[in-house]
Tab-separated table of C-alpha atoms in Angstrom:
chain	number	residue	atom	x	y	z
A	16	MET	CA	184.654	13.451	79.590
A	17	SER	CA	182.363	10.507	80.029
A	18	GLN	CA	180.807	8.756	77.102
A	19	PHE	CA	177.055	9.300	76.488
A	20	GLY	CA	175.271	6.879	74.176
A	21	PRO	CA	171.837	7.020	72.542
A	22	ASN	CA	170.394	4.477	74.989
A	23	ASP	CA	171.461	6.573	77.962
A	24	PHE	CA	168.930	9.207	76.910
A	25	TYR	CA	166.016	6.979	77.939
A	26	THR	CA	167.681	5.523	81.067
A	27	SER	CA	168.943	8.698	82.662
A	28	GLY	CA	166.992	11.406	84.406
A	29	PRO	CA	163.969	11.334	86.631
A	30	SER	CA	161.806	9.420	84.095
A	31	ALA	CA	164.168	6.570	83.496
A	32	ASP	CA	161.530	3.943	84.320
A	33	ALA	CA	159.056	5.397	81.826
A	34	SER	CA	158.363	3.312	78.758
A	35	TYR	CA	157.639	4.705	75.330
A	36	ASN	CA	155.627	3.034	72.582
A	37	PHE	CA	156.741	3.949	69.089
A	38	ASP	CA	154.707	1.279	67.288
A	39	VAL	CA	152.846	2.507	64.182
A	40	PRO	CA	149.137	1.621	64.305
A	41	GLU	CA	147.777	-0.686	61.643
A	42	PHE	CA	145.718	0.868	58.836
A	43	GLY	CA	142.872	-1.553	59.333
A	44	GLN	CA	142.337	-0.512	62.937
A	45	GLU	CA	139.102	1.336	63.578
A	46	LEU	CA	139.431	4.818	65.031
A	47	ASN	CA	136.843	5.740	67.659
A	48	PHE	CA	135.738	9.364	67.785
A	49	GLN	CA	133.648	10.924	70.508
A	50	SER	CA	130.108	11.672	69.399
A	51	PHE	CA	127.625	14.195	70.814
A	52	ASP	CA	123.893	13.736	70.706
A	53	ASN	CA	121.948	16.796	69.487
A	54	THR	CA	118.631	16.543	71.279
A	55	GLN	CA	117.473	20.066	70.308
A	56	PRO	CA	114.889	19.937	67.517
A	57	SER	CA	115.572	22.071	64.407
A	58	VAL	CA	112.822	24.681	64.348
A	59	PRO	CA	112.940	27.547	61.793
A	60	PRO	CA	112.873	31.062	63.324
A	61	ASN	CA	109.517	32.809	63.471
A	62	TYR	CA	110.101	36.341	62.189
A	63	ASP	CA	106.438	37.237	62.434
A	64	ALA	CA	106.460	36.641	66.167
A	65	VAL	CA	109.522	38.804	66.611
A	66	TYR	CA	108.079	41.735	64.663
A	67	SER	CA	104.655	41.350	66.280
A	68	ASN	CA	106.242	41.926	69.697
A	69	ALA	CA	107.835	45.179	68.541
A	70	PRO	CA	106.914	48.354	70.474
A	71	ASN	CA	105.373	49.865	67.354
A	72	PRO	CA	102.126	48.024	66.632
A	73	GLY	CA	102.042	49.401	63.131
A	74	LEU	CA	104.894	47.151	62.097
A	75	GLY	CA	103.628	43.913	60.620
A	76	GLY	CA	105.419	40.690	59.858
A	77	PHE	CA	108.672	40.427	58.047
A	78	TYR	CA	106.923	39.571	54.796
A	79	ASP	CA	103.868	41.731	55.459
A	80	PRO	CA	103.199	43.976	52.417
A	81	THR	CA	101.096	46.313	54.551
A	82	ALA	CA	104.257	47.430	56.346
A	83	TYR	CA	104.824	49.873	53.488
A	84	SER	CA	102.285	52.546	54.204
A	85	ASP	CA	101.248	55.491	52.072
A	86	SER	CA	103.628	57.747	53.975
A	87	SER	CA	106.657	55.787	52.738
A	88	PHE	CA	105.445	56.119	49.148
A	89	ALA	CA	104.884	59.833	49.721
A	90	GLN	CA	108.423	60.219	51.035
A	91	ASP	CA	109.771	58.317	48.044
A	92	LYS	CA	107.813	60.538	45.677
A	93	SER	CA	109.028	63.712	47.383
A	94	PHE	CA	112.610	62.429	47.170
A	95	LYS	CA	112.255	61.832	43.433
A	96	GLN	CA	110.737	65.295	42.952
A	97	GLY	CA	113.620	66.801	44.896
A	98	GLY	CA	116.071	64.968	42.647
A	99	ALA	CA	114.274	66.235	39.566
A	100	ALA	CA	114.371	69.764	40.960
A	101	GLY	CA	118.099	69.371	41.614
A	102	GLY	CA	118.590	68.191	38.033
A	103	ALA	CA	116.633	71.194	36.755
A	104	ALA	CA	118.759	73.500	38.906
A	105	THR	CA	121.897	71.906	37.473
A	106	GLY	CA	120.534	72.411	33.979
A	107	ASN	CA	119.849	76.070	34.772
A	108	GLU	CA	123.421	76.462	35.980
A	109	PHE	CA	124.719	75.225	32.631
A	110	GLU	CA	122.328	77.542	30.821
A	111	ASP	CA	123.552	80.542	32.827
A	112	GLU	CA	127.202	79.939	31.918
A	113	PRO	CA	128.787	82.554	29.626
A	114	PRO	CA	129.550	81.678	25.993
A	115	LEU	CA	132.791	79.955	25.095
A	116	LEU	CA	134.224	83.024	23.335
A	117	GLU	CA	133.670	85.137	26.437
A	118	GLU	CA	135.383	82.539	28.631
A	119	LEU	CA	138.375	82.634	26.272
A	120	GLY	CA	138.515	86.423	26.577
A	121	ILE	CA	137.129	87.075	23.083
A	122	ASN	CA	134.288	89.568	23.075
A	123	PRO	CA	132.870	90.080	19.557
A	124	ASN	CA	131.105	93.286	20.629
A	125	HIS	CA	134.363	94.834	21.856
A	126	ILE	CA	136.136	93.782	18.665
A	127	PHE	CA	133.423	95.441	16.577
A	128	GLN	CA	133.489	98.629	18.660
A	129	LYS	CA	137.285	98.947	18.443
A	130	THR	CA	137.266	98.327	14.711
A	131	LEU	CA	134.685	101.082	14.215
A	132	ALA	CA	136.768	103.403	16.407
A	133	VAL	CA	139.796	102.813	14.145
A	134	LEU	CA	137.835	103.292	10.941
A	135	ASN	CA	136.268	106.522	12.277
A	136	PRO	CA	138.735	108.375	14.539
A	137	LEU	CA	136.120	111.019	15.338
A	138	ARG	CA	133.788	108.422	16.837
A	139	GLY	CA	133.558	108.238	20.633
A	140	THR	CA	134.332	104.935	22.335
A	141	ASP	CA	133.837	103.689	25.867
A	142	GLN	CA	136.992	103.830	27.997
A	143	GLN	CA	136.361	100.405	29.510
A	144	ILE	CA	136.289	98.820	26.048
A	145	LEU	CA	139.600	100.419	25.097
A	146	GLN	CA	141.272	99.194	28.291
A	147	ASP	CA	140.314	95.618	27.474
A	148	THR	CA	143.335	93.406	26.738
A	149	ASP	CA	141.835	91.867	23.621
A	150	MET	CA	144.435	90.277	21.327
A	151	ALA	CA	142.111	88.475	18.916
A	152	GLY	CA	141.669	91.460	16.594
A	153	PRO	CA	145.388	92.438	16.466
A	154	LEU	CA	146.422	88.871	15.654
A	155	VAL	CA	143.859	88.698	12.868
A	156	PHE	CA	145.033	92.009	11.385
A	157	CYS	CA	148.716	91.010	11.594
A	158	LEU	CA	148.053	87.685	9.891
A	159	THR	CA	145.912	89.401	7.247
A	160	LEU	CA	148.663	91.943	6.520
A	161	GLY	CA	151.278	89.200	6.242
A	162	GLY	CA	149.010	87.079	4.041
A	163	ILE	CA	148.272	89.924	1.621
A	164	LEU	CA	151.967	90.795	1.375
A	165	LEU	CA	152.672	87.115	0.769
A	166	LEU	CA	150.364	87.276	-2.242
A	167	SER	CA	152.590	90.086	-3.541
A	168	GLY	CA	155.643	87.849	-3.210
A	169	LYS	CA	156.913	89.338	0.081
A	170	VAL	CA	157.567	87.111	3.085
A	171	THR	CA	157.416	89.702	5.875
A	172	PHE	CA	155.888	87.896	8.860
A	173	SER	CA	159.078	88.204	10.920
A	174	TYR	CA	159.326	91.947	10.162
A	175	ILE	CA	155.711	92.524	11.143
A	176	TYR	CA	156.012	90.708	14.459
A	177	GLY	CA	159.441	92.183	15.191
A	178	ILE	CA	158.425	95.794	14.598
A	179	GLY	CA	155.133	95.196	16.404
A	180	VAL	CA	156.733	93.774	19.568
A	181	MET	CA	159.394	96.488	19.713
A	182	GLY	CA	156.751	99.150	19.182
A	183	CYS	CA	154.569	97.734	21.982
A	184	ILE	CA	157.493	97.745	24.418
A	185	PHE	CA	158.457	101.321	23.466
A	186	PHE	CA	154.915	102.668	23.791
A	187	TYR	CA	154.370	100.860	27.088
A	188	CYS	CA	157.442	102.563	28.565
A	189	LEU	CA	156.481	105.930	27.059
A	190	LEU	CA	152.888	105.847	28.258
A	191	SER	CA	153.946	104.683	31.725
A	192	LEU	CA	155.944	107.908	32.010
A	193	MET	CA	153.247	110.162	30.547
A	194	VAL	CA	150.092	108.794	32.189
A	195	THR	CA	149.396	109.750	35.808
A	196	ARG	CA	145.628	109.289	36.216
A	197	SER	CA	145.209	105.625	35.325
A	198	GLN	CA	147.276	102.460	35.206
A	199	VAL	CA	148.875	101.465	31.908
A	200	THR	CA	148.834	97.762	31.016
A	201	PHE	CA	150.937	96.128	28.337
A	202	GLY	CA	147.956	94.200	26.984
A	203	ALA	CA	145.893	97.359	26.433
A	204	VAL	CA	148.803	99.075	24.640
A	205	ALA	CA	149.377	96.081	22.352
A	206	SER	CA	145.637	95.828	21.655
A	207	VAL	CA	145.324	99.478	20.573
A	208	LEU	CA	148.415	99.341	18.364
A	209	GLY	CA	147.221	96.117	16.765
A	210	TYR	CA	143.754	97.433	15.958
A	211	CYS	CA	145.182	100.616	14.469
A	212	LEU	CA	147.097	98.453	11.984
A	213	LEU	CA	143.873	98.148	9.959
A	214	PRO	CA	144.682	101.050	7.542
A	215	MET	CA	147.954	99.293	6.668
A	216	VAL	CA	145.947	96.191	5.771
A	217	VAL	CA	143.890	98.354	3.411
A	218	LEU	CA	147.111	99.810	1.951
A	219	SER	CA	148.523	96.331	1.309
A	220	GLY	CA	145.285	95.388	-0.452
A	221	ILE	CA	145.579	98.419	-2.714
A	222	ASN	CA	149.190	97.461	-3.470
A	223	ILE	CA	147.954	94.195	-4.994
A	224	LEU	CA	145.616	96.013	-7.385
A	225	ILE	CA	147.886	98.873	-8.429
A	226	THR	CA	151.549	99.810	-8.052
A	227	ILE	CA	151.962	102.454	-5.352
A	228	GLN	CA	155.700	103.071	-5.588
A	229	GLY	CA	155.347	106.402	-7.421
A	230	THR	CA	153.778	109.701	-6.469
A	231	LEU	CA	150.379	108.074	-6.019
A	232	GLY	CA	151.919	105.550	-3.674
A	233	LEU	CA	153.463	108.281	-1.539
A	234	ILE	CA	150.119	110.061	-1.251
A	235	VAL	CA	148.199	106.905	-0.363
A	236	SER	CA	150.897	105.833	2.087
A	237	GLY	CA	150.888	109.273	3.748
A	238	ILE	CA	147.124	109.106	4.178
A	239	SER	CA	147.343	105.633	5.678
A	240	ILE	CA	150.102	106.671	8.096
A	241	LEU	CA	148.174	109.769	9.172
A	242	TRP	CA	145.031	107.658	9.596
A	243	CYS	CA	146.817	105.140	11.822
A	244	ALA	CA	148.510	107.856	13.890
A	245	ILE	CA	145.293	109.798	14.538
A	246	SER	CA	143.369	106.640	15.436
A	247	ALA	CA	146.056	105.319	17.795
A	248	SER	CA	146.600	108.647	19.539
A	249	LYS	CA	142.846	109.147	19.965
A	250	LEU	CA	142.397	105.675	21.453
A	251	PHE	CA	145.363	106.128	23.796
A	252	ALA	CA	144.088	109.511	24.959
A	253	THR	CA	140.629	108.056	25.638
A	254	ALA	CA	141.801	104.828	27.294
A	255	PHE	CA	144.294	106.409	29.712
A	256	SER	CA	142.634	109.828	30.225
A	257	MET	CA	145.446	111.757	28.520
A	258	ASP	CA	143.912	115.213	28.261
A	259	HIS	CA	145.693	117.598	25.834
A	260	GLN	CA	148.378	114.984	25.118
A	261	GLN	CA	147.054	113.476	21.906
A	262	LEU	CA	149.474	115.406	19.683
A	263	LEU	CA	152.437	114.330	21.809
A	264	ILE	CA	151.604	110.660	21.355
A	265	ALA	CA	150.601	111.031	17.670
A	266	TYR	CA	154.177	111.636	16.452
A	267	PRO	CA	155.632	108.339	17.797
A	268	CYS	CA	152.599	106.547	16.366
A	269	ALA	CA	153.291	108.021	12.931
A	270	VAL	CA	156.923	106.861	13.113
A	271	LEU	CA	155.858	103.310	14.039
A	272	TYR	CA	153.276	102.966	11.291
A	273	GLY	CA	155.684	104.563	8.818
A	274	GLY	CA	157.838	101.453	9.248
A	275	PHE	CA	154.864	99.233	8.371
A	276	ALA	CA	154.188	101.418	5.319
A	277	LEU	CA	157.774	100.938	4.102
A	278	ILE	CA	157.365	97.170	4.417
A	279	THR	CA	154.116	97.339	2.475
A	280	ILE	CA	155.413	99.500	-0.375
A	281	TYR	CA	158.927	98.140	-0.781
């Protein structure tokens, strides 16, 4: 292998005779740059001439205030009126919205009608109202019953909810077997049983005033149980079109509300 030195790089090859200048220029040397002469005069653009040559003669200069005709102001005014009308329509939409209680499924009129139907079993009630799955009234009556019993020194919230849930499941299965004309819903069954708990709330209030563990207590408790059973059976017969079946459903209702009466008395 032949030896190849650093000087052979510049002496070998086709450009061996070429010379290279690696001298650094001095800092004081003046650098000459190529200059171009701008002979075009600087004239600002004439916007008026451009807009005057437009095909529409109605268009004035760029800064011409007459370019805004009455039609443009009329269009602007109509646009603002349309926006105001849209805002009024939006306001009307908010006004037409149902109340908050109705959106939450709480209808005060239905609650009042069901309460009157429980207090007066002989009173007729609309079938659509009874089929409503309203749980506001039953929850209020359950909490009221538990609160009154709590004033008597009895903590029975778990018993009330336990017996109530088991009773709702039992009656839902029973009514699903008995009813053939309409559809039975669990919410409607729970709503009727909860509203018919109102006589037991009255019984618990009487228990605070007087002791009802004797003969008087048995009479008052029997009346309350009979009241609850008649009301519940009447509401079930009306809600699910159970003709001539009110007595069949009244006995299980009496057994259920008898359990609530035992909690209230003892």
